């Protein structure tokens, strides 16, 4: 197995989830007592959030590129960015290091292609739902995407940045998301 480097702390909860998913996948494939060889660079999310809130992607890129370089120096043979929204600076990070930086939209697109999914709704933070860095990659896999719902995007930003990154999820937010996802499912997407 190759050693992966996780750029984390975006938020710590999502980093923990990536860690858990990767290790469960390794255990399922390799069996026994196997777990993933990983190194994690956990950033102070407050600093990265300050950059993202201001749409200052140069600032965010400096934080994440520094983390990726430290992971590469520690022996990581591939890098994973533990946040969909930070893939907006994926290419800058990939150019700054010599090991591959996996792009989450490629993994999603490949899975959707294997599952013969042709139509979908992209649900996430505002920049994930509206900017081309994620949408274009999915479209390149032959996926037709619903247009972004700006009201939903803004509400998801609120839920993510005011609740989830703090390890909270209110019943109101859960109900809202269930309702929205039910409505999206009625729009003839797979």
XYZ file of N, CA and C in Angstrom:
570
model
N 0.837 -1.186 0.000
C 0.000 0.000 0.000
C 0.874 1.239 0.000
N 0.388 2.240 -0.708
C 1.097 3.507 -0.726
C 0.649 4.370 0.448
N 1.558 5.190 0.895
C 1.266 6.098 2.008
C 0.559 7.333 1.466
N -0.622 7.612 2.004
C -1.389 8.791 1.609
C -1.170 9.910 2.610
N -1.226 11.116 2.104
C -1.196 12.294 2.949
C -2.546 12.980 2.885
N -3.111 13.273 4.040
C -4.398 13.956 4.109
C -4.196 15.401 4.534
N -4.637 16.331 3.685
C -4.668 17.733 4.077
C -5.990 17.903 4.803
N -5.920 18.014 6.115
C -7.119 18.017 6.927
C -7.298 19.270 7.737
N -8.195 19.153 8.691
C -8.537 20.299 9.520
C -9.519 21.210 8.825
N -10.180 20.681 7.793
C -11.070 21.487 6.943
C -12.494 20.988 7.023
N -13.102 20.797 7.955
C -12.951 20.880 9.391
C -12.405 19.583 9.965
N -12.147 19.567 11.263
C -11.597 18.348 11.853
C -12.580 17.199 11.707
N -13.889 17.489 11.715
C -14.892 16.432 11.569
C -14.817 15.758 10.210
N -14.609 16.545 9.159
C -14.499 15.935 7.830
C -13.192 15.159 7.714
N -12.147 15.639 8.345
C -10.871 14.912 8.335
C -11.037 13.555 9.012
N -11.720 13.543 10.140
C -11.962 12.280 10.843
C -12.775 11.334 9.973
N -13.729 11.872 9.240
C -14.570 11.043 8.368
C -13.745 10.445 7.228
N -12.891 11.248 6.606
C -12.011 10.724 5.554
C -11.130 9.607 6.119
N -10.545 9.842 7.275
C -9.686 8.849 7.930
C -10.449 7.540 8.139
N -11.663 7.666 8.627
C -12.501 6.499 8.896
C -12.849 5.753 7.600
N -13.275 6.465 6.585
C -13.657 5.844 5.313
C -12.471 5.145 4.663
N -11.322 5.795 4.640
C -10.125 5.203 4.029
C -9.744 3.923 4.763
N -9.727 3.964 6.070
C -9.338 2.780 6.842
C -10.354 1.650 6.722
N -11.619 1.981 6.679
C -12.627 0.932 6.471
C -12.445 0.280 5.102
N -12.146 1.091 4.089
C -11.911 0.555 2.751
C -10.704 -0.367 2.705
N -9.625 0.026 3.365
C -8.420 -0.813 3.420
C -8.716 -2.107 4.158
N -9.403 -2.025 5.287
C -9.728 -3.219 6.064
C -10.605 -4.173 5.253
N -11.539 -3.615 4.499
C -12.425 -4.448 3.686
C -11.646 -5.156 2.575
N -10.741 -4.426 1.926
C -9.977 -5.014 0.822
C -8.874 -5.956 1.294
N -8.125 -5.541 2.306
C -6.953 -6.314 2.739
C -7.284 -7.303 3.853
N -8.347 -7.023 4.608
C -8.770 -7.924 5.672
C -7.867 -7.866 6.894
N -8.207 -8.705 7.826
C -7.387 -8.833 9.033
C -7.227 -7.532 9.789
N -6.010 -7.292 10.210
C -5.698 -6.118 11.018
C -5.170 -4.945 10.197
N -5.334 -4.994 8.885
C -4.776 -3.957 8.019
C -5.459 -2.612 8.207
N -4.650 -1.576 8.120
C -5.147 -0.203 8.099
C -4.266 0.595 7.144
N -4.710 1.765 6.814
C -4.027 2.577 5.808
C -2.806 3.283 6.381
N -1.678 3.225 5.651
C -0.550 4.067 6.046
C -0.859 5.518 5.643
N -1.035 6.381 6.637
C -1.448 7.759 6.403
C -0.614 8.739 7.216
N -0.481 9.930 6.669
C 0.011 11.071 7.439
C -1.023 12.177 7.269
N -1.275 12.895 8.340
C -2.297 13.943 8.306
C -1.662 15.272 8.701
N -1.919 16.266 7.898
C -1.544 17.645 8.219
C -2.847 18.359 8.530
N -3.112 18.559 9.804
C -4.360 19.172 10.216
C -4.162 20.670 10.386
N -4.831 21.421 9.539
C -4.710 22.875 9.560
C -5.692 23.483 10.555
N -5.413 24.705 10.958
C -6.339 25.454 11.794
C -7.443 25.971 10.879
N -8.612 25.376 10.991
C -9.705 25.711 10.080
C -10.083 27.183 10.138
N -9.934 27.822 11.273
C -10.276 29.242 11.381
C -9.482 30.073 10.373
N -8.212 29.713 10.187
C -7.373 30.450 9.231
C -7.830 30.207 7.793
N -8.110 28.957 7.468
C -8.542 28.618 6.112
C -9.933 29.189 5.847
N -10.829 29.110 6.825
C -12.186 29.647 6.673
C -12.151 31.151 6.437
N -11.233 31.841 7.107
C -11.094 33.287 6.897
C -10.781 33.567 5.431
N -9.898 32.791 4.856
C -9.545 32.946 3.439
C -10.747 32.639 2.547
N -11.408 31.506 2.808
C -12.524 31.060 1.964
C -13.701 32.019 2.050
N -13.977 32.534 3.231
C -15.096 33.456 3.406
C -14.888 34.710 2.567
N -13.649 35.128 2.433
C -13.328 36.315 1.637
C -13.087 35.972 0.167
N -13.298 34.700 -0.205
C -12.975 34.219 -1.556
C -11.538 34.558 -1.928
N -10.660 34.523 -0.931
C -9.234 34.783 -1.135
C -8.536 33.436 -1.343
N -8.622 32.939 -2.571
C -8.097 31.602 -2.849
C -6.575 31.574 -2.861
N -5.921 32.720 -3.057
C -4.458 32.767 -2.932
C -4.068 32.460 -1.488
N -4.786 33.041 -0.546
C -4.547 32.807 0.881
C -4.764 31.338 1.217
N -5.895 30.774 0.783
C -6.185 29.361 1.050
C -5.139 28.464 0.400
N -4.736 28.800 -0.817
C -3.736 27.992 -1.529
C -2.412 27.983 -0.777
N -2.049 29.098 -0.173
C -0.797 29.148 0.591
C -0.853 28.164 1.758
N -1.962 28.133 2.467
C -2.112 27.210 3.602
C -2.067 25.752 3.134
N -2.862 25.436 2.115
C -2.978 24.041 1.676
C -1.737 23.563 0.932
N -1.110 24.438 0.165
C 0.121 24.054 -0.530
C 1.234 23.781 0.478
N 1.330 24.610 1.502
C 2.320 24.361 2.552
C 2.094 23.011 3.208
N 0.824 22.692 3.479
C 0.488 21.399 4.084
C 0.867 20.256 3.148
N 0.552 20.393 1.870
C 0.869 19.337 0.900
C 2.377 19.122 0.789
N 3.130 20.201 0.817
C 4.597 20.076 0.754
C 5.138 19.342 1.987
N 4.586 19.656 3.149
C 5.024 18.969 4.367
C 4.653 17.487 4.329
N 3.492 17.174 3.783
C 3.084 15.772 3.652
C 3.998 15.026 2.687
N 4.312 15.646 1.574
C 5.226 15.027 0.614
C 6.590 14.785 1.267
N 7.076 15.760 2.019
C 8.371 15.624 2.692
C 8.351 14.509 3.737
N 7.169 14.197 4.264
C 7.070 13.138 5.269
C 6.865 11.756 4.649
N 6.903 11.685 3.329
C 6.830 10.388 2.654
C 5.512 10.051 1.997
N 4.555 10.975 1.988
C 3.275 10.707 1.320
C 3.511 10.525 -0.173
N 2.865 9.489 -0.729
C 3.002 9.190 -2.158
C 1.807 9.674 -2.966
N 0.834 10.240 -2.297
C -0.354 10.829 -2.904
C -1.022 11.683 -1.856
N -1.744 12.704 -2.308
C -2.361 13.658 -1.386
C -3.872 13.670 -1.607
N -4.615 13.747 -0.500
C -6.065 13.886 -0.521
C -6.410 15.170 0.233
N -7.230 16.002 -0.386
C -7.717 17.223 0.258
C -9.058 16.867 0.897
N -9.154 16.986 2.215
C -10.338 16.525 2.954
C -11.457 17.551 2.998
N -11.765 18.150 1.861
C -12.887 19.088 1.765
C -13.199 19.310 0.289
N -14.437 19.081 -0.093
C -14.845 19.323 -1.481
C -14.572 20.766 -1.898
N -14.922 21.718 -1.049
C -14.824 23.133 -1.410
C -13.394 23.576 -1.687
N -12.421 22.959 -1.050
C -11.025 23.354 -1.254
C -10.437 22.807 -2.553
N -11.198 21.988 -3.255
C -10.720 21.514 -4.557
C -10.704 22.636 -5.595
N -11.246 23.781 -5.243
C -11.155 24.950 -6.112
C -9.684 25.323 -6.353
N -8.794 24.959 -5.430
C -7.358 25.258 -5.582
C -6.541 23.983 -5.825
N -7.204 22.912 -6.195
C -6.538 21.625 -6.457
C -5.350 21.778 -7.400
N -5.554 22.439 -8.522
C -4.494 22.528 -9.532
C -3.263 23.265 -9.014
N -3.468 24.287 -8.211
C -2.329 25.018 -7.637
C -1.514 24.119 -6.712
N -2.220 23.322 -5.926
C -1.531 22.405 -5.009
C -0.787 21.345 -5.809
N -1.450 20.789 -6.820
C -0.843 19.738 -7.646
C 0.417 20.238 -8.346
N 0.416 21.493 -8.771
C 1.586 22.061 -9.455
C 2.758 22.289 -8.504
N 2.486 22.418 -7.218
C 3.521 22.770 -6.246
C 4.283 21.560 -5.702
N 3.770 20.351 -5.965
C 4.414 19.148 -5.430
C 4.589 18.121 -6.547
N 5.363 17.088 -6.264
C 5.648 16.101 -7.309
C 4.835 14.815 -7.178
N 4.059 14.659 -6.112
C 3.213 13.467 -5.958
C 1.797 13.817 -6.401
N 1.012 12.810 -6.797
C -0.349 13.101 -7.260
C -1.241 13.657 -6.150
N -2.122 14.565 -6.553
C -3.149 15.085 -5.667
C -4.478 14.598 -6.245
N -5.148 13.736 -5.506
C -6.404 13.183 -5.991
C -7.479 14.267 -6.014
N -8.334 14.242 -7.032
C -9.428 15.208 -7.121
C -10.731 14.474 -6.848
N -11.459 14.919 -5.854
C -12.682 14.243 -5.433
C -13.699 14.160 -6.561
N -13.793 15.181 -7.409
C -14.772 15.150 -8.499
C -14.436 14.064 -9.514
N -13.151 13.742 -9.675
C -12.784 12.629 -10.562
C -13.260 11.307 -9.976
N -13.077 11.131 -8.684
C -13.538 9.900 -8.031
C -15.061 9.788 -8.138
N -15.762 10.887 -7.922
C -17.222 10.886 -8.018
C -17.646 10.614 -9.459
N -17.026 11.294 -10.410
C -17.363 11.115 -11.822
C -17.129 9.687 -12.295
N -16.008 9.104 -11.887
C -15.711 7.726 -12.270
C -16.744 6.762 -11.695
N -17.122 6.947 -10.447
C -18.129 6.084 -9.828
C -19.476 6.243 -10.521
N -19.846 7.484 -10.815
C -21.121 7.723 -11.493
C -21.122 7.079 -12.874
N -20.003 7.161 -13.562
C -19.885 6.540 -14.877
C -20.034 5.022 -14.771
N -19.350 4.413 -13.810
C -19.464 2.961 -13.599
C -20.894 2.554 -13.291
N -21.606 3.395 -12.549
C -22.984 3.106 -12.172
C -23.995 3.580 -13.223
N -23.472 4.046 -14.359
C -24.294 4.501 -15.489
C -25.265 5.616 -15.116
N -24.816 6.493 -14.255
C -25.617 7.662 -13.874
C -25.361 8.762 -14.895
N -26.438 9.279 -15.446
C -26.336 10.302 -16.496
C -26.808 11.678 -16.042
N -27.702 11.726 -15.043
C -28.229 13.001 -14.566
C -28.117 13.065 -13.051
N -27.747 14.235 -12.564
C -27.541 14.378 -11.126
C -27.742 15.826 -10.708
N -27.900 15.996 -9.419
C -27.894 17.318 -8.809
C -26.641 17.388 -7.951
N -25.919 18.462 -8.046
C -24.729 18.672 -7.232
C -25.133 19.485 -6.013
N -24.981 18.883 -4.834
C -25.405 19.518 -3.587
C -24.171 19.676 -2.708
N -23.901 20.895 -2.291
C -22.743 21.159 -1.446
C -22.685 22.625 -1.083
N -21.521 23.047 -0.663
C -21.357 24.464 -0.339
C -21.505 25.301 -1.607
N -21.643 26.588 -1.409
C -21.890 27.506 -2.538
C -20.865 27.340 -3.645
N -19.580 27.323 -3.292
C -18.588 27.263 -4.366
C -18.608 25.909 -5.079
N -18.912 24.831 -4.369
C -18.999 23.516 -5.008
C -20.184 23.485 -5.972
N -21.313 24.029 -5.557
C -22.522 23.981 -6.379
C -22.476 24.928 -7.576
N -21.743 26.033 -7.460
C -21.865 27.075 -8.487
C -20.626 27.284 -9.350
N -19.450 26.970 -8.843
C -18.238 27.259 -9.613
C -17.871 26.090 -10.512
N -17.116 26.400 -11.565
C -16.842 25.394 -12.598
C -15.848 24.314 -12.182
N -15.022 24.526 -11.165
C -13.972 23.577 -10.817
C -14.515 22.184 -10.518
N -15.698 22.084 -10.017
C -16.307 20.791 -9.686
C -17.291 20.371 -10.779
N -18.130 21.308 -11.193
C -19.165 21.021 -12.184
C -18.556 20.532 -13.500
N -17.539 21.220 -13.993
C -16.947 20.839 -15.285
C -16.334 19.447 -15.244
N -15.739 19.092 -14.138
C -15.154 17.752 -14.041
C -16.237 16.687 -14.129
N -17.356 16.895 -13.436
C -18.437 15.915 -13.504
C -19.025 15.849 -14.912
N -19.219 16.993 -15.536
C -19.754 17.032 -16.898
C -18.813 16.289 -17.853
N -17.501 16.366 -17.604
C -16.538 15.670 -18.475
C -16.700 14.150 -18.422
N -17.396 13.645 -17.418
C -17.686 12.206 -17.310
C -19.040 11.859 -17.929
N -19.629 12.813 -18.645
C -20.904 12.564 -19.306
C -22.104 12.750 -18.404
N -21.928 13.457 -17.309
C -23.012 13.681 -16.349
C -23.700 15.004 -16.677
N -25.014 14.985 -16.762
C -25.799 16.200 -16.925
C -26.237 16.651 -15.534
N -25.936 17.893 -15.195
C -26.235 18.408 -13.858
C -27.381 19.411 -13.885
N -28.223 19.334 -12.856
C -29.244 20.361 -12.692
C -28.556 21.701 -12.453
N -29.184 22.804 -12.849
C -28.599 24.108 -12.520
C -28.543 24.273 -10.998
N -27.566 25.026 -10.505
C -27.470 25.210 -9.052
C -28.644 26.021 -8.508
N -29.075 25.669 -7.326
C -30.128 26.372 -6.604
C -29.422 27.278 -5.605
N -29.443 28.589 -5.881
C -28.675 29.523 -5.058
C -29.196 29.610 -3.624
N -30.489 29.523 -3.445
C -31.037 29.566 -2.083
C -30.546 28.362 -1.278
N -30.562 27.198 -1.901
C -30.066 25.988 -1.249
C -28.575 26.114 -0.955
N -27.816 26.622 -1.900
C -26.369 26.777 -1.704
C -26.063 27.674 -0.511
N -26.786 28.776 -0.402
C -26.557 29.691 0.716
C -26.924 29.036 2.044
N -28.008 28.287 2.051
C -28.428 27.615 3.293
C -27.425 26.536 3.685
N -26.911 25.801 2.688
C -25.907 24.784 2.991
C -24.646 25.440 3.558
N -24.232 26.563 2.993
C -23.081 27.283 3.554
C -23.326 27.597 5.025
N -24.512 28.074 5.326
C -24.846 28.408 6.711
C -24.769 27.163 7.591
N -25.343 26.069 7.133
C -25.336 24.831 7.911
C -23.909 24.332 8.107
N -23.125 24.341 7.042
C -21.747 23.838 7.133
C -20.915 24.713 8.054
N -20.911 26.026 7.802
C -19.994 26.912 8.520
C -20.466 27.326 9.914
N -21.765 27.168 10.196
C -22.258 27.534 11.518
C -22.602 26.329 12.393
N -22.684 25.149 11.774
C -23.042 23.961 12.549
C -22.019 22.835 12.369
N -21.951 22.294 11.171
C -21.186 21.063 10.960
C -19.712 21.192 11.337
N -19.085 22.319 11.013
C -17.669 22.467 11.357
C -17.454 22.562 12.863
N -18.539 22.800 13.586
C -18.475 22.844 15.047
C -18.929 21.520 15.657
N -19.180 20.526 14.796
C -19.615 19.219 15.272
C -21.077 19.177 15.680
N -21.879 20.105 15.151
C -23.297 20.182 15.506
C -24.151 19.940 14.260
N -25.374 19.512 14.493
C -26.378 19.420 13.437
C -27.738 19.589 14.108
N -28.419 20.686 13.797
C -29.717 20.923 14.424
C -30.797 20.112 13.719
N -31.861 19.820 14.445
C -33.005 19.107 13.859
C -33.593 19.921 12.713
N -33.616 21.238 12.881
C -34.150 22.112 11.831
C -33.355 21.948 10.538
N -32.035 21.919 10.641
C -31.189 21.746 9.456
C -31.371 20.364 8.839
N -31.476 19.349 9.686
C -31.712 17.993 9.185
C -33.028 17.931 8.415
N -34.087 18.508 8.976
C -35.389 18.515 8.305
C -35.317 19.278 6.990
N -34.644 20.415 7.022
C -34.499 21.218 5.812
C -33.810 20.417 4.708
N -32.698 19.778 5.032
C -31.955 19.025 4.028
C -32.764 17.830 3.522
N -33.442 17.107 4.394
C -34.281 15.989 3.948
C -35.351 16.469 2.987
N -35.975 17.586 3.304
C -37.013 18.147 2.442
C -36.444 18.552 1.085
N -35.305 19.233 1.099
C -34.682 19.670 -0.153
C -34.263 18.482 -1.014
N -33.677 17.471 -0.395
C -33.240 16.289 -1.149
C -34.437 15.529 -1.717
N -35.545 15.503 -0.995
C -36.768 14.881 -1.510
C -37.262 15.650 -2.731
N -37.239 16.981 -2.663
C -37.660 17.807 -3.800
C -36.738 17.615 -5.004
N -35.449 17.523 -4.742
C -34.490 17.316 -5.840
C -34.744 15.969 -6.504
N -35.008 14.953 -5.717
C -35.252 13.617 -6.262
C -36.460 13.600 -7.202
N -37.386 14.509 -7.028
C -38.566 14.587 -7.888
C -38.260 15.210 -9.252
N -37.028 15.725 -9.407
C -36.660 16.426 -10.639
C -36.026 15.487 -11.665
N -36.308 14.227 -11.566
C -35.880 13.254 -12.548
C -34.353 13.159 -12.662
N -33.669 13.150 -11.511
C -32.236 12.914 -11.480
C -31.993 11.529 -10.885
N -30.885 10.968 -11.248
C -30.564 9.645 -10.741
C -29.891 9.704 -9.394
